[in-house]
PDB file of C-alpha atoms in Angstrom:
ATOM      1  CA  ASP A  86       0.000   0.000   0.000  1.00 83.00           C
ATOM      2  CA  ARG A  87       1.127   3.546  -0.769  1.00 80.00           C
ATOM      3  CA  GLU A  88       1.329   4.718   2.855  1.00 85.00           C
ATOM      4  CA  GLN A  89       3.462   1.721   3.848  1.00 88.00           C
ATOM      5  CA  ARG A  90       5.857   2.511   0.978  1.00 82.00           C
ATOM      6  CA  ALA A  91       6.008   6.144   2.093  1.00 81.00           C
ATOM      7  CA  GLN A  92       6.726   5.114   5.697  1.00 85.00           C
ATOM      8  CA  SER A  93       9.483   2.776   4.517  1.00 85.00           C
ATOM      9  CA  LEU A  94      11.075   5.550   2.442  1.00 81.00           C
ATOM     10  CA  ARG A  95      10.858   8.005   5.333  1.00 80.00           C
ATOM     11  CA  ALA A  96      12.865   5.547   7.430  1.00 84.00           C
ATOM     12  CA  GLN A  97      15.581   5.301   4.760  1.00 86.00           C
ATOM     13  CA  LEU A  98      15.889   8.925   3.625  1.00 87.00           C
ATOM     14  CA  LEU A  99      16.875  12.121   5.363  1.00 89.00           C
ATOM     15  CA  LEU A 100      13.757  14.257   4.916  1.00 89.00           C
ATOM     16  CA  ASP A 101      12.966  17.770   6.061  1.00 91.00           C
ATOM     17  CA  ASN A 102       9.676  18.770   7.695  1.00 91.00           C
ATOM     18  CA  ASP A 103       8.032  19.051   4.263  1.00 92.00           C
ATOM     19  CA  ASP A 104       9.060  15.487   3.261  1.00 91.00           C
ATOM     20  CA  ILE A 105      11.751  16.781   0.884  1.00 95.00           C
ATOM     21  CA  CYS A 106      14.879  14.630   0.622  1.00 94.00           C
ATOM     22  CA  LEU A 107      17.900  16.618   1.777  1.00 93.00           C
ATOM     23  CA  GLY A 108      20.114  14.683  -0.649  1.00 92.00           C
ATOM     24  CA  CYS A 109      18.256  14.970  -3.959  1.00 94.00           C
ATOM     25  CA  TYR A 110      15.587  17.590  -3.082  1.00 96.00           C
ATOM     26  CA  ARG A 111      12.744  15.447  -4.412  1.00 96.00           C
ATOM     27  CA  SER A 112       9.522  15.210  -2.442  1.00 96.00           C
ATOM     28  CA  ILE A 113       8.425  11.852  -1.084  1.00 92.00           C
ATOM     29  CA  THR A 114       5.659  11.864  -3.731  1.00 93.00           C
ATOM     30  CA  GLU A 115       8.182  12.538  -6.508  1.00 96.00           C
ATOM     31  CA  ILE A 116      10.462   9.762  -5.260  1.00 94.00           C
ATOM     32  CA  MET A 117       7.592   7.285  -5.120  1.00 92.00           C
ATOM     33  CA  GLY A 118       6.419   8.211  -8.636  1.00 95.00           C
ATOM     34  CA  TRP A 119       9.855   8.432 -10.276  1.00 95.00           C
ATOM     35  CA  SER A 120       9.840   4.967 -11.856  1.00 94.00           C
ATOM     36  CA  ALA A 121       6.442   5.584 -13.489  1.00 97.00           C
ATOM     37  CA  ALA A 122       7.294   9.113 -14.681  1.00 98.00           C
ATOM     38  CA  ASP A 123       8.040   9.750 -18.330  1.00 98.00           C
ATOM     39  CA  ASN A 124      10.985  11.877 -19.448  1.00 98.00           C
ATOM     40  CA  ARG A 125       8.967  15.106 -19.495  1.00 98.00           C
ATOM     41  CA  GLN A 126       7.724  14.493 -15.954  1.00 98.00           C
ATOM     42  CA  ARG A 127      11.215  13.607 -14.764  1.00 98.00           C
ATOM     43  CA  ASN A 128      12.614  16.805 -16.259  1.00 98.00           C
ATOM     44  CA  GLU A 129       9.903  18.810 -14.472  1.00 98.00           C
ATOM     45  CA  ILE A 130      10.796  17.085 -11.195  1.00 98.00           C
ATOM     46  CA  LEU A 131      14.475  17.838 -11.715  1.00 98.00           C
ATOM     47  CA  LEU A 132      13.712  21.503 -12.377  1.00 98.00           C
ATOM     48  CA  ARG A 133      11.756  21.694  -9.102  1.00 98.00           C
ATOM     49  CA  CYS A 134      14.687  19.995  -7.351  1.00 97.00           C
ATOM     50  CA  ARG A 135      17.090  22.657  -8.621  1.00 97.00           C
ATOM     51  CA  VAL A 136      14.793  25.409  -7.362  1.00 97.00           C
ATOM     52  CA  ARG A 137      14.512  23.726  -3.950  1.00 96.00           C
ATOM     53  CA  ARG A 138      18.283  23.216  -3.778  1.00 95.00           C
ATOM     54  CA  ASP A 139      18.962  26.845  -4.649  1.00 94.00           C
ATOM     55  CA  GLN A 140      16.372  28.078  -2.148  1.00 93.00           C
ATOM     56  CA  SER A 141      17.853  25.862   0.549  1.00 89.00           C
ATOM     57  CA  HIS A 142      21.366  27.048  -0.216  1.00 84.00           C
ATOM     58  CA  ASN A 143      20.272  30.702  -0.173  1.00 85.00           C
ATOM     59  CA  LYS A 144      18.416  30.212   3.109  1.00 79.00           C
ATOM     60  CA  HIS A 145      21.459  28.681   4.780  1.00 74.00           C
ATOM     61  CA  THR A 146      23.992  31.145   3.386  1.00 79.00           C
ATOM     62  CA  GLY A 147      21.869  34.235   3.895  1.00 74.00           C
ATOM     63  CA  ASP A 148      21.927  35.102   0.168  1.00 63.00           C
ATOM     64  CA  LYS A 149      18.728  37.014  -0.542  1.00 59.00           C
ATOM     65  CA  THR A 150      19.479  37.756  -4.214  1.00 57.00           C
ATOM     66  CA  GLN A 151      17.525  34.719  -5.431  1.00 51.00           C
ATOM     67  CA  PRO A 152      13.721  34.602  -5.117  1.00 52.00           C
TER      68      PRO A 152
END
């Protein structure tokens, strides 16, 4: 079942309070759906990951130049 898979992943990954992986910046939902995603969907996920990574970096370094 989907919730059991999510619980298992949460135990294996380092997630923030929003269930975003601190290693790859994918959400738990994106991780669970990765294998079924087509190339367009994967590219969209990767773009969101880059935004999350940049926002996280800016938050931790105090750089306010990025939105």
